[in-house]
Tab-separated table of C-alpha atoms (C1' of nucleotides) in Angstrom:
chain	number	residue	atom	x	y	z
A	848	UNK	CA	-17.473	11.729	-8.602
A	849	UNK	CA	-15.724	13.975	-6.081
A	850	UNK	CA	-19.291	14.611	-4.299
A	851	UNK	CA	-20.332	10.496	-4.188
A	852	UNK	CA	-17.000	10.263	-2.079
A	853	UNK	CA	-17.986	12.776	0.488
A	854	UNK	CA	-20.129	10.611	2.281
A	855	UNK	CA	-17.944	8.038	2.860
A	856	UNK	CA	-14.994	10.460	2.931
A	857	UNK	CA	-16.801	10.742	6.692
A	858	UNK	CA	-16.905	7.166	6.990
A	859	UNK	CA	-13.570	6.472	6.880
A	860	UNK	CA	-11.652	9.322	7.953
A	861	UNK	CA	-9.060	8.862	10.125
A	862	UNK	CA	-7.013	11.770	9.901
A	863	UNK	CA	-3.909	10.284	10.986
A	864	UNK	CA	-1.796	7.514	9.745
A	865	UNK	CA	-3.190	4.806	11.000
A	866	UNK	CA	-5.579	2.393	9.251
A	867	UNK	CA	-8.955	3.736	10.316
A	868	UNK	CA	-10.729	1.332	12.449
A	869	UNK	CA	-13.730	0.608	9.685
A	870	UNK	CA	-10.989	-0.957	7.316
A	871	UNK	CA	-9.926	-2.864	10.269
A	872	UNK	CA	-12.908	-4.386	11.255
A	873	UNK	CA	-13.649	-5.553	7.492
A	874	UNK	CA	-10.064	-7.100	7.739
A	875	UNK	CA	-11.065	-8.248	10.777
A	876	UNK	CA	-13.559	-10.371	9.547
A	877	UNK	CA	-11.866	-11.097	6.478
A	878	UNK	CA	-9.500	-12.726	8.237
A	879	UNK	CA	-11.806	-14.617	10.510
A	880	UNK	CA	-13.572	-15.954	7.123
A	881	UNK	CA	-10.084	-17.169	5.616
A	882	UNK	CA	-8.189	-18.360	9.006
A	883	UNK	CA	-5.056	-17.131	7.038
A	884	UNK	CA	-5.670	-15.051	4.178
A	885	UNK	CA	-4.008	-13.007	1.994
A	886	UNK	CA	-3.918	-10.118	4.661
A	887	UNK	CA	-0.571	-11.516	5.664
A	888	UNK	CA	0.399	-10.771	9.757
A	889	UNK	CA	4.302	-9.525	8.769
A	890	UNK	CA	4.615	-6.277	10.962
A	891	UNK	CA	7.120	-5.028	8.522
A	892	UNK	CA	4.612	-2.172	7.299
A	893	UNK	CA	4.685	-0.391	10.156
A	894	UNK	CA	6.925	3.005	9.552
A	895	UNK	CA	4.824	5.747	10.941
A	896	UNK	CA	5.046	9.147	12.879
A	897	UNK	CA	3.885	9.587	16.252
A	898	UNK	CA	4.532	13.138	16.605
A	899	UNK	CA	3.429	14.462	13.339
A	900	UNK	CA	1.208	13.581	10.204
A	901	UNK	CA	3.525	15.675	8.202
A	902	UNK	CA	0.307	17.138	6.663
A	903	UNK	CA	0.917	20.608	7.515
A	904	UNK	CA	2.481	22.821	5.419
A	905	UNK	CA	6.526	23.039	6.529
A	906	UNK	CA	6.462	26.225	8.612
A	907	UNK	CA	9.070	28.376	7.457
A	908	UNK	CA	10.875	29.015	4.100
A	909	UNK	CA	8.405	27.210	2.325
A	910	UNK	CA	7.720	28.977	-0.723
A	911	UNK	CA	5.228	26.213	-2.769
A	912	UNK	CA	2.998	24.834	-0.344
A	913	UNK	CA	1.054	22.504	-3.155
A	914	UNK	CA	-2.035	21.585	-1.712
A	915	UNK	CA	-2.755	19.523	-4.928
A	916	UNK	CA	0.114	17.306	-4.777
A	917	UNK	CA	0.440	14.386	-2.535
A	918	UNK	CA	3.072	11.316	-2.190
A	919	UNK	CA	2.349	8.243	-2.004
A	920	UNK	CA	4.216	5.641	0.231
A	921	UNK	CA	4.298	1.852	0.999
A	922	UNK	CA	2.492	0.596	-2.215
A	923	UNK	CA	2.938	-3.124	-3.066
A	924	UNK	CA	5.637	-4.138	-5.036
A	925	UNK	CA	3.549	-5.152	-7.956
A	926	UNK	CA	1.375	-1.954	-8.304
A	927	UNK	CA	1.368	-0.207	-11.583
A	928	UNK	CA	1.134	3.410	-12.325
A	929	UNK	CA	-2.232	2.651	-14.264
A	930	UNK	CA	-3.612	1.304	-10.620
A	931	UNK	CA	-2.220	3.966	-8.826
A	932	UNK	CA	-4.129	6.322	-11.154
A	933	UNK	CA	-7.458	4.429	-10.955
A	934	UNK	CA	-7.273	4.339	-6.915
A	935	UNK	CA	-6.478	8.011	-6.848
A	936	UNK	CA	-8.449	8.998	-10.162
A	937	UNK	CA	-11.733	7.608	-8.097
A	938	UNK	CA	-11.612	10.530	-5.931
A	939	UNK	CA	-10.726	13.137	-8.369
A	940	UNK	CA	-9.785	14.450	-11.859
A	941	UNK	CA	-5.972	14.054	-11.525
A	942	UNK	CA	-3.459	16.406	-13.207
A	943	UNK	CA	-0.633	14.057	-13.376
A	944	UNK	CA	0.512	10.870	-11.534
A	945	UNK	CA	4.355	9.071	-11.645
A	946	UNK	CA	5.009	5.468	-10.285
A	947	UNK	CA	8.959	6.239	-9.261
A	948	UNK	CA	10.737	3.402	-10.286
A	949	UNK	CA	14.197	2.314	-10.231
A	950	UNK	CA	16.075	3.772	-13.233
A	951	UNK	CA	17.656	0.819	-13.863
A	952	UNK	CA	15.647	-2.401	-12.785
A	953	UNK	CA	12.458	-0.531	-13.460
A	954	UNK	CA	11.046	-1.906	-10.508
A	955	UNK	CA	8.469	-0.075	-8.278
A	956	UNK	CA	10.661	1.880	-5.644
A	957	UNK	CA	7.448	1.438	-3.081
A	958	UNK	CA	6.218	5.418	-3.874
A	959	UNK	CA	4.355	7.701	-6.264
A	960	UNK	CA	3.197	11.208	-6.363
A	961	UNK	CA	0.091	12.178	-7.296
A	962	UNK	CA	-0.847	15.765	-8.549
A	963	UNK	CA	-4.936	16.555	-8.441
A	964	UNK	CA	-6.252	19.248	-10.399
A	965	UNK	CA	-8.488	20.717	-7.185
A	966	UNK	CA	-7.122	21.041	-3.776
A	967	UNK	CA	-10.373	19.565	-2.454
A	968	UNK	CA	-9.281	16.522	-3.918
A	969	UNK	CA	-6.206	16.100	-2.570
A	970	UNK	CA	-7.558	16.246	0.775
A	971	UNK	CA	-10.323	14.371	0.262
A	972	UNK	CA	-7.305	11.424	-1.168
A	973	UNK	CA	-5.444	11.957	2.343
A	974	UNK	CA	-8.832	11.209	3.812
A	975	UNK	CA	-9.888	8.577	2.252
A	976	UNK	CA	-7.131	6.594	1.210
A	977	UNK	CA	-4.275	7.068	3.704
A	978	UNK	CA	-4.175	3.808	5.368
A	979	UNK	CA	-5.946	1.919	3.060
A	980	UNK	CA	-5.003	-1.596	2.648
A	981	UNK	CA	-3.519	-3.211	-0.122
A	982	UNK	CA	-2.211	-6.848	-0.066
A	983	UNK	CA	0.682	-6.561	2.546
A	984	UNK	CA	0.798	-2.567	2.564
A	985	UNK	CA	-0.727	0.241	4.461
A	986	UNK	CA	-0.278	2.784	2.133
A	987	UNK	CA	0.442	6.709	3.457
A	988	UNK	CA	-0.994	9.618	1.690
A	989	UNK	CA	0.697	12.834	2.499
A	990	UNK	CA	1.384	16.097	1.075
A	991	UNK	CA	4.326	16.165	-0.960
A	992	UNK	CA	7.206	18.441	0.142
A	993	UNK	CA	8.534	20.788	-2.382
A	994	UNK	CA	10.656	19.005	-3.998
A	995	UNK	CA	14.715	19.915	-2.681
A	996	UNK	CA	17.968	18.604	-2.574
A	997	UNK	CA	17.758	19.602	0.939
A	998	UNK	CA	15.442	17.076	2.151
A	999	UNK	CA	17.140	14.089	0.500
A	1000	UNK	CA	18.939	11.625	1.988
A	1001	UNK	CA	17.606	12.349	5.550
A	1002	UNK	CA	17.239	8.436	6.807
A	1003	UNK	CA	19.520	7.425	9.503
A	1004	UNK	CA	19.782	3.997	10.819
A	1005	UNK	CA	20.247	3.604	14.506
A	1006	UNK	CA	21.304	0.723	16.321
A	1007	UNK	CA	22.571	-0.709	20.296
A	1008	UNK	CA	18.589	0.705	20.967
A	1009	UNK	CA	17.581	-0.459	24.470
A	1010	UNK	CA	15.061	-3.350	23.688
A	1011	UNK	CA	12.782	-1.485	25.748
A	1012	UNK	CA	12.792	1.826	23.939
A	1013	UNK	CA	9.851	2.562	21.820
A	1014	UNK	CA	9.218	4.410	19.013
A	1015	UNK	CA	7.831	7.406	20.653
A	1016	UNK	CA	10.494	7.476	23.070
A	1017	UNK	CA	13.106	7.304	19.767
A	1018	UNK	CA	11.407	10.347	18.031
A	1019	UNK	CA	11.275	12.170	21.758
A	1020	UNK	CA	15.123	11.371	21.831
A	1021	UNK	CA	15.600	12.781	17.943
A	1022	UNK	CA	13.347	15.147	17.916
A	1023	UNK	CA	15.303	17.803	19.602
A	1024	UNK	CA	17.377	17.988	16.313
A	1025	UNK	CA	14.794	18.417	13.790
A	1026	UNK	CA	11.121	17.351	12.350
A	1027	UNK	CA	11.003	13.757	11.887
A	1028	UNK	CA	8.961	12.569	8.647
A	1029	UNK	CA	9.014	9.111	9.671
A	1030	UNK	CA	10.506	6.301	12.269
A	1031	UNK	CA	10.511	2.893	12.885
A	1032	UNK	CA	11.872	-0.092	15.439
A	1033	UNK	CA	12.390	-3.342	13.888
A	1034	UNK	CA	11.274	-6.005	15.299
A	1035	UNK	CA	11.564	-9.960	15.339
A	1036	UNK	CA	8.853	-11.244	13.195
A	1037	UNK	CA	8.359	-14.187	15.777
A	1038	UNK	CA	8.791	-12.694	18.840
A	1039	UNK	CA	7.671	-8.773	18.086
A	1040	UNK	CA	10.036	-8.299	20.517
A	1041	UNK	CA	12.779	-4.623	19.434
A	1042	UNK	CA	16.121	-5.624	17.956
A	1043	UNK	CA	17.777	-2.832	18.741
A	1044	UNK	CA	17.348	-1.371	15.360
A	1045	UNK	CA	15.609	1.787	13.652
A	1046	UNK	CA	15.140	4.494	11.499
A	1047	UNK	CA	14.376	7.824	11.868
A	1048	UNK	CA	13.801	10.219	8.634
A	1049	UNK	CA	14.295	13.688	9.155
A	1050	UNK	CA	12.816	16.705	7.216
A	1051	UNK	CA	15.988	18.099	5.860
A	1052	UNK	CA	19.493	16.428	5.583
A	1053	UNK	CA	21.070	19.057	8.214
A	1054	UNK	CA	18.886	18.025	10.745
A	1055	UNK	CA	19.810	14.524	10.190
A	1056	UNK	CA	23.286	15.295	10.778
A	1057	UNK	CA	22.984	17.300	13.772
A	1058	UNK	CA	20.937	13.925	15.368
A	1059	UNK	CA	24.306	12.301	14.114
A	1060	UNK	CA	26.940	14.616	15.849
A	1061	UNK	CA	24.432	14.762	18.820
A	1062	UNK	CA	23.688	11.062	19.819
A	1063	UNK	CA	25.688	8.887	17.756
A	1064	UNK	CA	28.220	7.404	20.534
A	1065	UNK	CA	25.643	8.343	22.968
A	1066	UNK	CA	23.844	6.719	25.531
A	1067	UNK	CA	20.087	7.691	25.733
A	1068	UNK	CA	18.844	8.646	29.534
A	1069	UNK	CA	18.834	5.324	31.535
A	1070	UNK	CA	20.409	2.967	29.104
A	1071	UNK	CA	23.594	1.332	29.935
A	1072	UNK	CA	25.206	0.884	26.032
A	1073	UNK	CA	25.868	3.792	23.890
A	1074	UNK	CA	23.542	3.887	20.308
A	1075	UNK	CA	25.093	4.368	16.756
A	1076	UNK	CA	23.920	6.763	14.500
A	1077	UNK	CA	24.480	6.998	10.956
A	1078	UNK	CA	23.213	7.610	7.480
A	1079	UNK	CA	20.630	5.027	6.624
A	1080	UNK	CA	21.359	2.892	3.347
A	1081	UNK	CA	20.683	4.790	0.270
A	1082	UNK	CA	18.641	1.837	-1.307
A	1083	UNK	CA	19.386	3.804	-4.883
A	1084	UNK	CA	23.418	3.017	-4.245
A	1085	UNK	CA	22.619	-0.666	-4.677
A	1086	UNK	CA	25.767	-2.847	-5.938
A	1087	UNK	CA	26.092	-4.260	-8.864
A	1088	UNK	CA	25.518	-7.624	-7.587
A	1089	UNK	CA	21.995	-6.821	-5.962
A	1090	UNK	CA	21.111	-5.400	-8.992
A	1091	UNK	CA	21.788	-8.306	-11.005
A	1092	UNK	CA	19.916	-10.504	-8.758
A	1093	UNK	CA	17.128	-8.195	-8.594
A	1094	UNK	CA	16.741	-8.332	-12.436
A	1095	UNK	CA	16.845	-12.021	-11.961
A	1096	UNK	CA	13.714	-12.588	-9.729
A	1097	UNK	CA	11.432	-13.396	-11.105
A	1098	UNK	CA	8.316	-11.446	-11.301
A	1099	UNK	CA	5.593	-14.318	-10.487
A	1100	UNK	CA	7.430	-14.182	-6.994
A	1101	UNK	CA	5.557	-11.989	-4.954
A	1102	UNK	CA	4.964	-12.172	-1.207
A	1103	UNK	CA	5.139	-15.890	-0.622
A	1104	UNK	CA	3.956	-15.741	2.475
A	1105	UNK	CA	3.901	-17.892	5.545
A	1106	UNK	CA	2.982	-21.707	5.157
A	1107	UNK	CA	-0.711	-21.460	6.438
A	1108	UNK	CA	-0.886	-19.187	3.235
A	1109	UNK	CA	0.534	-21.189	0.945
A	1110	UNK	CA	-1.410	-24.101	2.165
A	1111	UNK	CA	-4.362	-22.374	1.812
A	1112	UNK	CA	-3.093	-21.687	-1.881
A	1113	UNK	CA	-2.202	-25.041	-2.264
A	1114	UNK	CA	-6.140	-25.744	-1.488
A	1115	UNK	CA	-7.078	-23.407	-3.538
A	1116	UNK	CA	-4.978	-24.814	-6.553
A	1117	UNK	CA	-6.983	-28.021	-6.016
A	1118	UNK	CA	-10.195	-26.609	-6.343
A	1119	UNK	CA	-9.440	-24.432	-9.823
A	1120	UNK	CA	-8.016	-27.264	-10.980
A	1121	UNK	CA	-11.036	-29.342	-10.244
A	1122	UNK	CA	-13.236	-26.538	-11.367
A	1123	UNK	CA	-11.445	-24.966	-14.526
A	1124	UNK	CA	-8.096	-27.595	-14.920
A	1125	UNK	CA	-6.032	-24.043	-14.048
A	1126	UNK	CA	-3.427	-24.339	-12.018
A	1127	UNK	CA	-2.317	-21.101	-10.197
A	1128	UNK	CA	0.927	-19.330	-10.820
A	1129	UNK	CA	2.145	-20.581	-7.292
A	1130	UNK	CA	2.191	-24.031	-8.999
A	1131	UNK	CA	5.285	-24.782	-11.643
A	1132	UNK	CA	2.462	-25.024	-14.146
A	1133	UNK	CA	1.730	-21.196	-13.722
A	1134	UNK	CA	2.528	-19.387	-16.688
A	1135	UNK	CA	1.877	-22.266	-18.981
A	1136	UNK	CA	-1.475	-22.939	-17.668
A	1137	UNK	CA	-2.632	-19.224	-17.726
A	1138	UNK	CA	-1.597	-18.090	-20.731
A	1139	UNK	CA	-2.899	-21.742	-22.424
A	1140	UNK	CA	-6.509	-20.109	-21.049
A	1141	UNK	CA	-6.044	-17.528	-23.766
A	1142	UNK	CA	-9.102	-17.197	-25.928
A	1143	UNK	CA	-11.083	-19.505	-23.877
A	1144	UNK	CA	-14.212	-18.470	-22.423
A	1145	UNK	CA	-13.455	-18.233	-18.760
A	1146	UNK	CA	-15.603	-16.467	-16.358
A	1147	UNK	CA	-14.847	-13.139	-15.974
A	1148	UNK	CA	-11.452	-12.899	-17.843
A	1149	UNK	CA	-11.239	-10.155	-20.147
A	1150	UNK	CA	-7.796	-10.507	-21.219
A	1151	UNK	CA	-6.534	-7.550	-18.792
A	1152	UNK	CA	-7.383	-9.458	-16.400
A	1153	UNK	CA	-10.078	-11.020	-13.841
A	1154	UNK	CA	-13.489	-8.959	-13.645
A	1155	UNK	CA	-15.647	-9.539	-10.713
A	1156	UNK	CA	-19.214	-8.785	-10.085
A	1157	UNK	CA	-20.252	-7.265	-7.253
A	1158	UNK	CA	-24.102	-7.513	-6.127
A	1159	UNK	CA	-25.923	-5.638	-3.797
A	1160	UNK	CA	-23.915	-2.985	-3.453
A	1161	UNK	CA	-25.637	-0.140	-1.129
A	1162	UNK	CA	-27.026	3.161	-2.912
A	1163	UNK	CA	-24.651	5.176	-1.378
A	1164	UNK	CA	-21.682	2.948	-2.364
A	1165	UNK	CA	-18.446	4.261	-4.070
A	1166	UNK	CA	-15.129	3.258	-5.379
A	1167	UNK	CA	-13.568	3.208	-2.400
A	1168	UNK	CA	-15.779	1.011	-0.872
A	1169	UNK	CA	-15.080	-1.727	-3.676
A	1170	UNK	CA	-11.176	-0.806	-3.241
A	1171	UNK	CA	-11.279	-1.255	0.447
A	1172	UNK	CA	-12.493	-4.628	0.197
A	1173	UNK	CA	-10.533	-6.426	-2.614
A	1174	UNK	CA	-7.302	-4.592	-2.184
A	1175	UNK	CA	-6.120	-6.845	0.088
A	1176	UNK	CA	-7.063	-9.778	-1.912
A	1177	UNK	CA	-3.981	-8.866	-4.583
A	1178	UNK	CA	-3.413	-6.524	-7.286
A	1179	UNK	CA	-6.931	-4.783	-8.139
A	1180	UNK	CA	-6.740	-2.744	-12.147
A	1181	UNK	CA	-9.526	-1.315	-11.655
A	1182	UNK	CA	-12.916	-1.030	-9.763
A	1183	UNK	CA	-16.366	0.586	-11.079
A	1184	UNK	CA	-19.180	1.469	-9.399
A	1185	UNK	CA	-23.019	0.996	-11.600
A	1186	UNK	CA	-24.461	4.295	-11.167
A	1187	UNK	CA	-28.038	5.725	-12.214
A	1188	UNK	CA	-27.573	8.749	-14.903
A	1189	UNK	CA	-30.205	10.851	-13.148
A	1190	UNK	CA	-29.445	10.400	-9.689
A	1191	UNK	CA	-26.111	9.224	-9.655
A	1192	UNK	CA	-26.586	6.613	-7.076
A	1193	UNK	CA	-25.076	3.306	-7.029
A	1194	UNK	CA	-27.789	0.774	-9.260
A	1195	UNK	CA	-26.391	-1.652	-6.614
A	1196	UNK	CA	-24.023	-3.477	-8.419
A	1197	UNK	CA	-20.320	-2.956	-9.423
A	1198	UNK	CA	-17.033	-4.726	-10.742
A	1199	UNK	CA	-13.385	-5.264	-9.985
A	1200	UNK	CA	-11.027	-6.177	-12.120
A	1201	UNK	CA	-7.894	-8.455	-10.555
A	1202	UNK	CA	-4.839	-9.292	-12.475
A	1203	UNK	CA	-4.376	-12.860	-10.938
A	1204	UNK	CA	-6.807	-15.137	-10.950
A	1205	UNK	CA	-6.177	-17.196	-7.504
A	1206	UNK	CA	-6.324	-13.477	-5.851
A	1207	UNK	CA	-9.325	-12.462	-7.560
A	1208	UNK	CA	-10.866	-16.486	-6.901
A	1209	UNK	CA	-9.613	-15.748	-3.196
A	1210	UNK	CA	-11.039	-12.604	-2.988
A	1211	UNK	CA	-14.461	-13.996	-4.461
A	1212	UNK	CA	-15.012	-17.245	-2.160
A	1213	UNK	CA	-14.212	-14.819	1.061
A	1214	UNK	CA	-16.620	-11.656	-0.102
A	1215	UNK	CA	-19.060	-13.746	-1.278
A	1216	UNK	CA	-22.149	-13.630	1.548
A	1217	UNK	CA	-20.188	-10.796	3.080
A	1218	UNK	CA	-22.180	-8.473	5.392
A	1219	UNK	CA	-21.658	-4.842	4.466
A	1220	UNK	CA	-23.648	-2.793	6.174
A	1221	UNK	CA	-26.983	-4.282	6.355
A	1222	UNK	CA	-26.494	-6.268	3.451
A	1223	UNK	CA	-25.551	-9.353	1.685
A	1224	UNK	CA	-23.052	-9.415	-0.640
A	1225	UNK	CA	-23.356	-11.713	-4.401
A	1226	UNK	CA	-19.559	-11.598	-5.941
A	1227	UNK	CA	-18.675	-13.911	-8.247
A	1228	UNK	CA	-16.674	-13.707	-11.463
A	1229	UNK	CA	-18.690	-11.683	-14.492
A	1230	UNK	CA	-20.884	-13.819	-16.430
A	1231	UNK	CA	-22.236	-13.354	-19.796
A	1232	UNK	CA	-25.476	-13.879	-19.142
A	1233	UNK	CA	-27.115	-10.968	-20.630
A	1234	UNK	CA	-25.906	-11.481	-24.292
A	1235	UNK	CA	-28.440	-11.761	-26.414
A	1236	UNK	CA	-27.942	-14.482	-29.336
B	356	DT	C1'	20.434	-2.033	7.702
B	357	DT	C1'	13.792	-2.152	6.421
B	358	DA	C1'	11.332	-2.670	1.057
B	359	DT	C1'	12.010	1.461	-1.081
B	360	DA	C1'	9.952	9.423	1.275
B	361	DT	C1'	10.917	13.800	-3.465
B	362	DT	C1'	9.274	13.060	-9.504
DNA sequence: TTATATT
């Protein structure tokens, strides 16, 4: 499995943070297919590093550089440890993989770590899968620090930014204090334009607060207000309040998107309903209606969840193709490429499993007739139709 | 003062 990837290991690398351009262009045209899909335009994923990839060993006093072990950031809300191990498990035999959740709520904190058994791997996962796209995220794939008390705690928010400033010239103005891991500007989600806001995460917690000491009260060359610096929000000190009304959301309400979404949901109800008297969970029917499918022969439910069939599927084709594609669509289980014992190339079919069915029904009227490559892709839910009687 | 960067 680690050798099929190589190929496409070339395809897509991109080396740096940002989503390589291949992904892009299949978004691209995703998007062009649905008008407004589930690849929803919030800019809010957008933390990154200009001056470093953080991939590098730290320099000095590191003792256990792991080359096996990589974090995981900006995964969706609603991904599981077992998908996090089947996106990372299609590259390589993994020694050990950890969702981190919140101790209390148990919710996703947004990160993971994932341990591979061979180096190779691991690299091959930064490769690969750093910037892939799933639903709203861009997920990052990094080496993992040693883990330290030192290098917790190292977020500080900034505000009274110029508007103008951008995020290179906010790590430029930090970076004389120590290695950033990580910054952002926020921005209006209407107008893109800076709000004055950001973060900057630093390596280690000293060099956080020498960047305090140093610029908080300070005004950056050329503007005319000073900035504040401070610690960032721990978002594990919640009160007991948010907490509460965390536990209270409900679970069914993820990313509810902007109205061209949920109008194109709201479509999309129509048509299942026509077609299979379903109503999605968006609808107050949701959970009723689903779980009432129990037991009934639907296409392609298997209980766990929605399983796709993919036709036409190139020789050469992997997991990560098949991830790349319907990851955006919603939360993917699992995805399997149809290989040939001897020769261990793709029989040119595969399947995806999606937990929700108006994802996985999204994800099928958009990638069905798709051009990949120089071909045509079939997807449609998994029939039956070889069971012999 | 963001969805969530150290198990």
């Amino acid at each position: 499995m680690a050798v099929r990837l190589c190929d496409v290991a070339s395809l897509l690398r991109s080396g740096s943070w940002a989503p390589e351009p291949w992904t892009g262009q299949v978004i691209a045209a995703m998007e062009t297919q649905l008008s407004n899909g589930p690849t929803c335009n919030n800019t809010s994923n957008g933390p990154s590093t200009i001056s470093n990839n953080c991939s590098s060993p730290v320099e000095s006093g590191s003792i256990e550089d792991s080359k096996t072990n990589l974090i995981v950031n900006y995964l969706p809300q609603n991904m599981t440890q077992e998908e996090l191990k089947s996106l990372f498990g299609s590259i390589g035999e993994i020694e050990s993989c950890k969702l981190v959740r919140d101790k209390i709520t148990g919710q996703s904190l947004g990160y993971g770590f994932v341990n591979y058994v061979d180096p190779k791997d691991a690299e091959k996962a930064i490769n690969t899968l750093n910037g892939l796209r799933l639903q709203t995220k861009t997920i990052k794939v990094s080496y993992a620090r040693p883990s330290s008390a030192s290098i917790r705690d190292a977020n500080l928010y900034v505000s009274g930014l110029p508007k103008t400033m951008t995020q290179k010239e906010l790590e430029q103005l930090f970076s004389q204090y120590g290695r950033i891991i990580t910054s952002r500007i926020l921005v209006d989600q209407v107008t893109g334009v800076s709000r004055g806001v950001g973060f900057i995460r630093f390596d280690r917690r000293v060099e956080a607060e020498e960047a305090i000491k140093g610029l908080n009260c300070q005004k950056p060359p050329g503007a005319t207000e000073p900035i504040t610096v401070k610690f960032a929000n721990n978002p594990s000190q919640k009160t007991s309040q948010a907490l509460l009304s965390q536990l209270y959301q409900s679970p069914n309400r993820r990313y509810p998107g902007p109205l061209a979404q949920q109008a194109q949901r709201f479509r999309l109800d129509n048509l299942l309903n026509m077609a299979y008297g379903v109503k999605s969970r968006f609808s107050p029917m949701a959970i009723e209606g689903v779980t009432s499918l129990a037991g009934i022969n639907i296409p392609g439910h298997a209980g766990t969840g929605w399983c796709i069939f993919v036709y036409n599927l190139a020789p050469d084709a992997d997991e990560s193709i098949l991830w790349q594609m319907f990851g955006p669509f919603g939360a993917v289980t699992n995805v399997k490429v149809i290989r040939d014992f001897n020769t261990n190339k793709c029989k040119g079919f595969g399947f995806v499993t999606m937990t929700n069915y108006d994802e996985a029904a999204v994800a099928i009227a958009s990638l069905n007739g798709y051009r990949l490559g120089d071909r045509v892709l079939q997807v449609s839910f998994k029939t039956n139709k070889t069971h012999k009687a």
